[in-house]
Structure formats: C-alpha cells, structure tokens
Amino acid sequence: MENRNGSNGENGEKPGGEHRVGERSGGFEGREGKAISRRKLLVSLGMAGAAVAAGSLVNGSGAFANGSDSVTESVYGKGKGKGKDKGKKGKDDGLDDPCCSLDEFVLNTTIAELRVATTANADHVYYVRDLGQQGHFRYDPTDTASADNTGTVLVSAAGLRFKRIYAEALNVKWFGAKGDGVTDDAAAIQLAVDTAQGRGDTLFFPTADYMIAAPISIGSSKKPIRIVGDGFQKGSWIRAHSSVSPTNPLKAAFLFDDTKVAERFEFSDIVIQGETGKFEYGIYTKMISHSLFRRIRIVQTKVAALAIGYGWSNDIETCEFSYNLGDGILFAADNVNMLNVVNTKLFLNNGIAINMANNSLGVRINGCTIEKNKVCGIYTKMLNTPLDVTDCYFENNGEAGYQLTNPNRLVRTCILINGNTAAGVVANAYPTSTVRINNNIVSVSSDESFVTCYSAGSSLEVASNTFVRYKTPAAAYAVLRTGTSKTGLGARVNHARIYGNGVWDNHKSALTLRPLWVEDLAASASLLHTAWIQGVPELDYAPPAGSYTSVLGGGGGTYTLSATVKFNGQDVYELAGAANTDVFGYTIDLADYPRLAGKYVYIAFYAKPSAAGTGAAAYTSQLGMSTTAYPADTSWRLISYVDLMPASGTVAFGLRKISGSAGTTLYVSQPVLKEVGAPTNSFVES
C-alpha cells in the first residue's frame, strides 16, 4: 500500500528518539528491537489497518493480540489514558503490557533486505519502505512453495516467504513498474496481471507513464480482473517503449490469449498511446463476454484501437478512440452479440469509426460522437441484426470514402450497411436486418449521404434525424442511398421507412435533402416496392390492366383476360402464344403527370408460370428489360422494377413472358405503377 499521508518514507522525519521509517541501519536481523513506533504505524497504516496488524495477522489468529478486548486495546494496550497512566509521557504512554507494544513487532526494512534475510519472526510485521512499493509484510513459516513476484510475495535467499498485507486493489508499482516514461515496465506489469488473475483482484495503475516493449498477456481462461487507472485524460498512460518501431509493432498493449471466452473483465480510466503505430491494437480479444470498457482512451494504434470478437453482453461506455491510423472499434470475429457502445467519442481515425467487419446480433450505438473518420462512421458487413443507432452526432465522415470494386464506386457516407460477402463487393446474401437509425444530428461536409444500404433483409428505419451544413456551396444530400450490384443480385432493401427527417431551418439555404438515391437502375431487382417515405402519396399511376397494348414488338404472342384463373379475387391476364412475347403495357407522358417528374417509380405485378422454366420480366423504355431468373416452380411471385422519371417527355412501361417454349403461359395480376415510397399491398412476399 502506498504511503499517501504526505511522507514518502525517505525524508520529512526528525532524527533522534524513536527508530524512524526512513532511518537507515545496518542489517535486517539487527533491527528486531528497532521497530517503527506505534504512532508512525497508525499514520501509515490507519487505525483499522493497525488493528488488523495487531490482531488478526499476529500469531495467525483472528483474535486481538495478547487477549485484548478491543481494537483500541489491541493497538494502544490496556488502560491507555486511564488511572495511574493518565498524564504520563513517554514512548509507550499508557501501555502496561510491553509484549503488545507495536514497537515490538513492526520492523522497518526494504525489499532488498528481506530477500537476504536468513531468519524471521511470524509474530512481526515488516514495513517495506521502498518508494512506490511501501507496505506491510508478514513472514509465513508454513509456505515453502510460493514464487517471488516482488509485489505480494518476497522470497529470501534462505527460502523465507514474506507476504504483503493488503485488502485493497493490487498496485502495479508494487511489482516493480517504474512509470517513469523511460523504463520498460512490461515484465513488472505482466507479474502484476498474473498475480491479479491468480486471485481475481483489481489491478490499479497509479498516475504515471508506463512504457512496454512486449504485449501484456491476459489469460482468458484465468480469473477475470479489473484493470483501472487514475483517469483517461492525464492519469495512467501506457505507451510503446522507445525500442519498439512502427515497422515492427507490438500486436497490442493488452492481448487476450483467447483460449476460451474471457468473461467479466473490466478496463477503466487508462490511456493507451500507440506512439504513431507502435501498437497494432490497444486492446485485442477475439472472444469476450460480460465485460466493460469504461473511460478508456486509445490513440495512434496501427490497425484498430479496440478489437472485440465473439461473445455477448459487452459494454463500451464513455470512451475515446481517436487519431488511430486504422479503425476505432473493429469486430475481430463473428457473433459479436449484444454489444452496447454508449457516450463514446470516435474522432479523426483514418479508417472506420466502428467497423463491423464480421456478423453480429444486437448492436446498440447510442449518444456517441462520430466525427472526421476518413473512410466512414459506421460500417456493417453482414448479418448485423438488429442494429440501433440513436442520439449520436455525426460530422465530416467519409472524406476518403469506402471503395467498392463490384460495382466500382467510391462511397462517401456516414453509415454503410453493405451486406457483402467479400471486401468491397456489394451483394445481398447476408443482409443486415431490423435497422433503426433515429434522432441523430448530422453535420454534412464531405459525405454525400447519411445512410448507404445495399442489403436490409427485414426492415430499415431512418427517422427524425436533423441535418445541418456549415459550408458552402450548397449541397444535395441523400438520407438513404441504395442500389444494386452488377451481378444482377439486386439491392435488397426491404420495408424501408423514411420519415421525420429535416434540415435545420437556419441551414436550408445550404443543404437540399432528398430522401432517396437509387443507383444502377438498369440492373435493379429491388424490393423498394415495400418502402414507405413520408409525404409520398399512395397513388397508382398505372391504367386499368385490361387496356394494355403492345409497347415493344418483336416477340408476338397474346395478352388476354383469363377465363379460368383468379388471384386473390382479382382479374388475371395471360401472356401466351410465343416463347418470348411482346411487351404489353402503357406510356406515361410527364406533361400529364407532373408529380412524377424527377421521381423514382416502380412497376410491379404478380406473376405465375404454367410450368417451371417460364419467367416474367418488367420493362421500361429508359432501362430496357429487367433481369429476372426463370423460377423452378409455378408459385405466384412479385416482380418489381425501379426507374427514375425524367423531367419531361414520355416513358413506356410493360411486362412480358420469357421462356424457351411457346407452349407455356404466364399469368399476371394487379400491375401497378407507383412512386417509390408508396408501398404495394403485398399479398405475396418476394
């Protein structure tokens, strides 16, 4: 236990009289009669601690020393200040039992002296005065096996075991850590961590500058511990030693061995300084659960500040991950489940603020500041379900942007929900689902959209977000950017809801907000017919299905009302008579529909083949034929195709049968033409 009473044990004591804590004398064994005084012990140890030393630790008993009846008598002796003793003066005032005087059993010594001791007394308390390692030890004659760890166990050359008396957290300085900003403290800190894990203790880093030239290993299969410091601003700093180079960095400052899921660990009130890439990670674990990262600051790491992997119920709160050369938080393995990131600052990282590079279940990001992260603010790769981003502040994320390779484009966005299966490739095989992005403030700068989503399997809600822009010129900005892949898989953004978003009144002249931006329309096979956008009227612009005529010839065939088939009580039309029929539909003149000018619309209809291997395709005169697979069954399915209407002119819409045989029939029902944001009453899910 450190001496925190204002005296460091090396100065400040007057010479003469009693033997002082800082007094130097020759030989450990020669000081049996030169113990620290009762009053000095009380100042150093505290009344309760002195009572413990005088009682439970002496003679290995839980009783008070020499049969004393109280804590006071154990410390001062019987009759202190009473009767004939009242008013007497002297070193042991009031002590009528000299065998119980603390002067008789508290010995002043050093670690070096204990290590060369050849004899010891189990009834004595040995006060170690080494700076930073001060504390009380006792000799344990029953122990012949414990190893010397400098901090809690000292072993003499003769094999005597002296054990520290403590009830509070372990102090990393007890184990020899200097914290002077020069010395390599890795070995001392490792001793402290190993000792703490042996007991499941808290390990305390007092304010200092600790340098390490090797990662501090934490055994995930050992007992959980708390690693705490004096503060994450100017308190307990852990840095890479001068011998470490950014070209050959340490894996991490704290490195879990990941032999099993590490449970119930805590890091709090420390700073990890990567020294411009001398640490790949600040804290690295691939398996962890029920653990807490609180008030920690990690800066200048090479790959990511915090790497967290497989596990559940972990919390990151009131932390700061800034100025890192890579990411702030990185998902290092699959199944990062039930993770909370709360009130945390992610600032000026060269990569991604929160990089969900692997799948997860249940991530909540709340009240965070996500600012000036060069690639993007939040990125999800696959199966991040559900994802909740609320009450955060976003500013100037995406200056460098995220480069996609298929399709080839640079995406500048705050939140990228990609659902991809390989880096940089858009696909929808592993969609993110149940996404809620609400009540955030977004300061628009280099980014072009707030949310970019290429795959959302069940729902995506972007609502009640406020947008501002402090820069000129004025910018057009999308609430949701989506699209499809060149492979024809299509953007699968299902049940998107966009509402309540707006530009702060004072910034409306500098920012134009559009709810939706859809890319790669010619390859689209989207689910945007399920989207609902506030302010979009639920109007169907398609004429009656019975009025459809050929708008693109070359295939032949017929389009007629079926006399035998109904679909949900609605009329059904048959396309037959050719392998690939004409396109039957209608033409829209924008002069007659000014509301649709410059808007995204979708043509949708239900289709059922009479035989496997017969398919349906939607058509617009701007984009051509949609890419639609030939189904292997004959069930009803919904066909949907998105297009962007021009400012003026005409656009033709239609549908056709595609098949290798003229002998099959395609049944179609309930064709619609609606603005994206007005959902179709879907009786059949696509």
PDB file of N, CA and C in Angstrom, residues 168-224:
ATOM      1  N   GLU A 168      -7.008  -3.965  -0.367  1.00  0.00           N
ATOM      2  CA  GLU A 168      -7.500  -3.173  -1.478  1.00  0.00           C
ATOM      3  C   GLU A 168      -6.963  -3.731  -2.790  1.00  0.00           C
ATOM      4  N   ALA A 169      -7.018  -2.923  -3.860  1.00  0.00           N
ATOM      5  CA  ALA A 169      -6.532  -3.357  -5.169  1.00  0.00           C
ATOM      6  C   ALA A 169      -5.024  -3.557  -5.148  1.00  0.00           C
ATOM      7  N   LEU A 170      -4.561  -4.444  -6.008  1.00  0.00           N
ATOM      8  CA  LEU A 170      -3.130  -4.561  -6.245  1.00  0.00           C
ATOM      9  C   LEU A 170      -2.636  -3.304  -6.948  1.00  0.00           C
ATOM     10  N   ASN A 171      -1.438  -2.897  -6.616  1.00  0.00           N
ATOM     11  CA  ASN A 171      -0.833  -1.722  -7.232  1.00  0.00           C
ATOM     12  C   ASN A 171       0.286  -2.189  -8.157  1.00  0.00           C
ATOM     13  N   VAL A 172       0.241  -1.779  -9.421  1.00  0.00           N
ATOM     14  CA  VAL A 172       1.223  -2.263 -10.386  1.00  0.00           C
ATOM     15  C   VAL A 172       2.648  -1.866  -9.995  1.00  0.00           C
ATOM     16  N   LYS A 173       2.791  -0.789  -9.234  1.00  0.00           N
ATOM     17  CA  LYS A 173       4.129  -0.367  -8.809  1.00  0.00           C
ATOM     18  C   LYS A 173       4.714  -1.292  -7.752  1.00  0.00           C
ATOM     19  N   TRP A 174       3.874  -2.007  -7.011  1.00  0.00           N
ATOM     20  CA  TRP A 174       4.403  -2.972  -6.054  1.00  0.00           C
ATOM     21  C   TRP A 174       5.296  -3.999  -6.747  1.00  0.00           C
ATOM     22  N   PHE A 175       5.001  -4.267  -7.995  1.00  0.00           N
ATOM     23  CA  PHE A 175       5.688  -5.337  -8.719  1.00  0.00           C
ATOM     24  C   PHE A 175       6.919  -4.821  -9.480  1.00  0.00           C
ATOM     25  N   GLY A 176       7.242  -3.561  -9.263  1.00  0.00           N
ATOM     26  CA  GLY A 176       8.460  -3.008  -9.836  1.00  0.00           C
ATOM     27  C   GLY A 176       8.260  -2.098 -11.024  1.00  0.00           C
ATOM     28  N   ALA A 177       7.020  -1.826 -11.422  1.00  0.00           N
ATOM     29  CA  ALA A 177       6.791  -0.888 -12.518  1.00  0.00           C
ATOM     30  C   ALA A 177       7.205   0.515 -12.088  1.00  0.00           C
ATOM     31  N   LYS A 178       8.017   1.172 -12.894  1.00  0.00           N
ATOM     32  CA  LYS A 178       8.532   2.495 -12.537  1.00  0.00           C
ATOM     33  C   LYS A 178       7.592   3.607 -12.985  1.00  0.00           C
ATOM     34  N   GLY A 179       7.032   3.476 -14.180  1.00  0.00           N
ATOM     35  CA  GLY A 179       6.160   4.534 -14.675  1.00  0.00           C
ATOM     36  C   GLY A 179       6.882   5.836 -14.881  1.00  0.00           C
ATOM     37  N   ASP A 180       8.167   5.759 -15.257  1.00  0.00           N
ATOM     38  CA  ASP A 180       8.968   6.978 -15.400  1.00  0.00           C
ATOM     39  C   ASP A 180       9.082   7.453 -16.840  1.00  0.00           C
ATOM     40  N   GLY A 181       8.379   6.789 -17.772  1.00  0.00           N
ATOM     41  CA  GLY A 181       8.424   7.187 -19.166  1.00  0.00           C
ATOM     42  C   GLY A 181       9.670   6.757 -19.895  1.00  0.00           C
ATOM     43  N   VAL A 182      10.533   5.978 -19.241  1.00  0.00           N
ATOM     44  CA  VAL A 182      11.797   5.532 -19.842  1.00  0.00           C
ATOM     45  C   VAL A 182      11.962   4.020 -19.709  1.00  0.00           C
ATOM     46  N   THR A 183      11.759   3.516 -18.505  1.00  0.00           N
ATOM     47  CA  THR A 183      11.990   2.102 -18.204  1.00  0.00           C
ATOM     48  C   THR A 183      10.955   1.219 -18.888  1.00  0.00           C
ATOM     49  N   ASP A 184      11.402   0.066 -19.369  1.00  0.00           N
ATOM     50  CA  ASP A 184      10.481  -0.934 -19.900  1.00  0.00           C
ATOM     51  C   ASP A 184       9.803  -1.634 -18.727  1.00  0.00           C
ATOM     52  N   ASP A 185       8.512  -1.368 -18.542  1.00  0.00           N
ATOM     53  CA  ASP A 185       7.765  -1.911 -17.411  1.00  0.00           C
ATOM     54  C   ASP A 185       6.990  -3.174 -17.763  1.00  0.00           C
ATOM     55  N   ALA A 186       7.191  -3.729 -18.951  1.00  0.00           N
ATOM     56  CA  ALA A 186       6.366  -4.856 -19.403  1.00  0.00           C
ATOM     57  C   ALA A 186       6.447  -6.036 -18.449  1.00  0.00           C
ATOM     58  N   ALA A 187       7.645  -6.419 -18.025  1.00  0.00           N
ATOM     59  CA  ALA A 187       7.794  -7.586 -17.156  1.00  0.00           C
ATOM     60  C   ALA A 187       7.110  -7.361 -15.816  1.00  0.00           C
ATOM     61  N   ALA A 188       7.265  -6.178 -15.256  1.00  0.00           N
ATOM     62  CA  ALA A 188       6.637  -5.876 -13.968  1.00  0.00           C
ATOM     63  C   ALA A 188       5.124  -5.880 -14.085  1.00  0.00           C
ATOM     64  N   ILE A 189       4.608  -5.280 -15.147  1.00  0.00           N
ATOM     65  CA  ILE A 189       3.160  -5.259 -15.332  1.00  0.00           C
ATOM     66  C   ILE A 189       2.630  -6.669 -15.556  1.00  0.00           C
ATOM     67  N   GLN A 190       3.378  -7.487 -16.302  1.00  0.00           N
ATOM     68  CA  GLN A 190       2.940  -8.862 -16.528  1.00  0.00           C
ATOM     69  C   GLN A 190       2.871  -9.626 -15.212  1.00  0.00           C
ATOM     70  N   LEU A 191       3.875  -9.436 -14.326  1.00  0.00           N
ATOM     71  CA  LEU A 191       3.824 -10.044 -12.998  1.00  0.00           C
ATOM     72  C   LEU A 191       2.567  -9.622 -12.248  1.00  0.00           C
ATOM     73  N   ALA A 192       2.251  -8.340 -12.328  1.00  0.00           N
ATOM     74  CA  ALA A 192       1.073  -7.818 -11.635  1.00  0.00           C
ATOM     75  C   ALA A 192      -0.208  -8.424 -12.195  1.00  0.00           C
ATOM     76  N   VAL A 193      -0.315  -8.505 -13.529  1.00  0.00           N
ATOM     77  CA  VAL A 193      -1.508  -9.090 -14.152  1.00  0.00           C
ATOM     78  C   VAL A 193      -1.645 -10.561 -13.772  1.00  0.00           C
ATOM     79  N   ASP A 194      -0.546 -11.302 -13.826  1.00  0.00           N
ATOM     80  CA  ASP A 194      -0.598 -12.724 -13.488  1.00  0.00           C
ATOM     81  C   ASP A 194      -1.035 -12.924 -12.037  1.00  0.00           C
ATOM     82  N   THR A 195      -0.515 -12.085 -11.148  1.00  0.00           N
ATOM     83  CA  THR A 195      -0.902 -12.182  -9.738  1.00  0.00           C
ATOM     84  C   THR A 195      -2.373 -11.839  -9.553  1.00  0.00           C
ATOM     85  N   ALA A 196      -2.829 -10.776 -10.216  1.00  0.00           N
ATOM     86  CA  ALA A 196      -4.235 -10.387 -10.112  1.00  0.00           C
ATOM     87  C   ALA A 196      -5.147 -11.484 -10.640  1.00  0.00           C
ATOM     88  N   GLN A 197      -4.754 -12.110 -11.747  1.00  0.00           N
ATOM     89  CA  GLN A 197      -5.587 -13.173 -12.304  1.00  0.00           C
ATOM     90  C   GLN A 197      -5.580 -14.424 -11.438  1.00  0.00           C
ATOM     91  N   GLY A 198      -4.517 -14.614 -10.658  1.00  0.00           N
ATOM     92  CA  GLY A 198      -4.499 -15.752  -9.747  1.00  0.00           C
ATOM     93  C   GLY A 198      -5.526 -15.639  -8.647  1.00  0.00           C
ATOM     94  N   ARG A 199      -5.902 -14.399  -8.302  1.00  0.00           N
ATOM     95  CA  ARG A 199      -6.864 -14.169  -7.218  1.00  0.00           C
ATOM     96  C   ARG A 199      -8.176 -13.563  -7.698  1.00  0.00           C
ATOM     97  N   GLY A 200      -8.193 -13.053  -8.939  1.00  0.00           N
ATOM     98  CA  GLY A 200      -9.376 -12.336  -9.401  1.00  0.00           C
ATOM     99  C   GLY A 200      -9.468 -10.951  -8.816  1.00  0.00           C
ATOM    100  N   ASP A 201      -8.305 -10.302  -8.639  1.00  0.00           N
ATOM    101  CA  ASP A 201      -8.241  -8.995  -7.992  1.00  0.00           C
ATOM    102  C   ASP A 201      -8.402  -7.848  -8.994  1.00  0.00           C
ATOM    103  N   THR A 202      -8.494  -6.649  -8.449  1.00  0.00           N
ATOM    104  CA  THR A 202      -8.382  -5.419  -9.215  1.00  0.00           C
ATOM    105  C   THR A 202      -6.908  -5.021  -9.277  1.00  0.00           C
ATOM    106  N   LEU A 203      -6.463  -4.589 -10.438  1.00  0.00           N
ATOM    107  CA  LEU A 203      -5.088  -4.115 -10.612  1.00  0.00           C
ATOM    108  C   LEU A 203      -5.127  -2.626 -10.902  1.00  0.00           C
ATOM    109  N   PHE A 204      -4.463  -1.855 -10.048  1.00  0.00           N
ATOM    110  CA  PHE A 204      -4.505  -0.394 -10.125  1.00  0.00           C
ATOM    111  C   PHE A 204      -3.211   0.153 -10.713  1.00  0.00           C
ATOM    112  N   PHE A 205      -3.364   1.060 -11.681  1.00  0.00           N
ATOM    113  CA  PHE A 205      -2.245   1.789 -12.264  1.00  0.00           C
ATOM    114  C   PHE A 205      -2.297   3.228 -11.742  1.00  0.00           C
ATOM    115  N   PRO A 206      -1.482   3.577 -10.757  1.00  0.00           N
ATOM    116  CA  PRO A 206      -1.480   4.979 -10.316  1.00  0.00           C
ATOM    117  C   PRO A 206      -0.950   5.888 -11.423  1.00  0.00           C
ATOM    118  N   THR A 207      -1.218   7.159 -11.306  1.00  0.00           N
ATOM    119  CA  THR A 207      -0.796   8.123 -12.312  1.00  0.00           C
ATOM    120  C   THR A 207       0.694   7.999 -12.598  1.00  0.00           C
ATOM    121  N   ALA A 208       1.017   7.686 -13.845  1.00  0.00           N
ATOM    122  CA  ALA A 208       2.409   7.520 -14.259  1.00  0.00           C
ATOM    123  C   ALA A 208       2.426   7.250 -15.758  1.00  0.00           C
ATOM    124  N   ASP A 209       3.627   7.174 -16.302  1.00  0.00           N
ATOM    125  CA  ASP A 209       3.834   6.960 -17.734  1.00  0.00           C
ATOM    126  C   ASP A 209       4.546   5.621 -17.908  1.00  0.00           C
ATOM    127  N   TYR A 210       3.770   4.568 -18.195  1.00  0.00           N
ATOM    128  CA  TYR A 210       4.307   3.212 -18.243  1.00  0.00           C
ATOM    129  C   TYR A 210       4.689   2.851 -19.681  1.00  0.00           C
ATOM    130  N   MET A 211       5.916   2.408 -19.876  1.00  0.00           N
ATOM    131  CA  MET A 211       6.410   2.014 -21.187  1.00  0.00           C
ATOM    132  C   MET A 211       6.505   0.490 -21.252  1.00  0.00           C
ATOM    133  N   ILE A 212       6.106  -0.092 -22.393  1.00  0.00           N
ATOM    134  CA  ILE A 212       6.200  -1.545 -22.528  1.00  0.00           C
ATOM    135  C   ILE A 212       6.817  -1.898 -23.877  1.00  0.00           C
ATOM    136  N   ALA A 213       7.662  -2.922 -23.868  1.00  0.00           N
ATOM    137  CA  ALA A 213       8.304  -3.399 -25.091  1.00  0.00           C
ATOM    138  C   ALA A 213       7.786  -4.772 -25.483  1.00  0.00           C
ATOM    139  N   ALA A 214       6.740  -5.242 -24.806  1.00  0.00           N
ATOM    140  CA  ALA A 214       6.094  -6.512 -25.137  1.00  0.00           C
ATOM    141  C   ALA A 214       4.628  -6.401 -24.755  1.00  0.00           C
ATOM    142  N   PRO A 215       3.735  -7.100 -25.465  1.00  0.00           N
ATOM    143  CA  PRO A 215       2.309  -7.049 -25.093  1.00  0.00           C
ATOM    144  C   PRO A 215       2.099  -7.600 -23.685  1.00  0.00           C
ATOM    145  N   ILE A 216       1.127  -7.070 -22.988  1.00  0.00           N
ATOM    146  CA  ILE A 216       0.722  -7.595 -21.690  1.00  0.00           C
ATOM    147  C   ILE A 216      -0.329  -8.665 -21.955  1.00  0.00           C
ATOM    148  N   SER A 217       0.004  -9.896 -21.639  1.00  0.00           N
ATOM    149  CA  SER A 217      -0.865 -11.035 -21.948  1.00  0.00           C
ATOM    150  C   SER A 217      -1.889 -11.234 -20.838  1.00  0.00           C
ATOM    151  N   ILE A 218      -3.140 -11.432 -21.242  1.00  0.00           N
ATOM    152  CA  ILE A 218      -4.221 -11.696 -20.298  1.00  0.00           C
ATOM    153  C   ILE A 218      -4.797 -13.069 -20.624  1.00  0.00           C
ATOM    154  N   GLY A 219      -4.820 -13.942 -19.645  1.00  0.00           N
ATOM    155  CA  GLY A 219      -5.325 -15.296 -19.853  1.00  0.00           C
ATOM    156  C   GLY A 219      -6.840 -15.332 -19.806  1.00  0.00           C
ATOM    157  N   SER A 220      -7.453 -15.602 -20.930  1.00  0.00           N
ATOM    158  CA  SER A 220      -8.913 -15.591 -20.973  1.00  0.00           C
ATOM    159  C   SER A 220      -9.526 -16.724 -20.170  1.00  0.00           C
ATOM    160  N   SER A 221      -8.754 -17.788 -19.913  1.00  0.00           N
ATOM    161  CA  SER A 221      -9.273 -18.905 -19.134  1.00  0.00           C
ATOM    162  C   SER A 221      -9.009 -18.733 -17.640  1.00  0.00           C
ATOM    163  N   LYS A 222      -8.265 -17.693 -17.267  1.00  0.00           N
ATOM    164  CA  LYS A 222      -7.972 -17.439 -15.858  1.00  0.00           C
ATOM    165  C   LYS A 222      -9.065 -16.570 -15.246  1.00  0.00           C
ATOM    166  N   LYS A 223      -8.889 -16.216 -13.983  1.00  0.00           N
ATOM    167  CA  LYS A 223      -9.905 -15.437 -13.287  1.00  0.00           C
ATOM    168  C   LYS A 223     -10.015 -14.036 -13.894  1.00  0.00           C
ATOM    169  N   PRO A 224     -11.233 -13.506 -13.978  1.00  0.00           N
ATOM    170  CA  PRO A 224     -11.393 -12.147 -14.510  1.00  0.00           C
ATOM    171  C   PRO A 224     -10.839 -11.111 -13.546  1.00  0.00           C
TER     172      PRO A 224
END
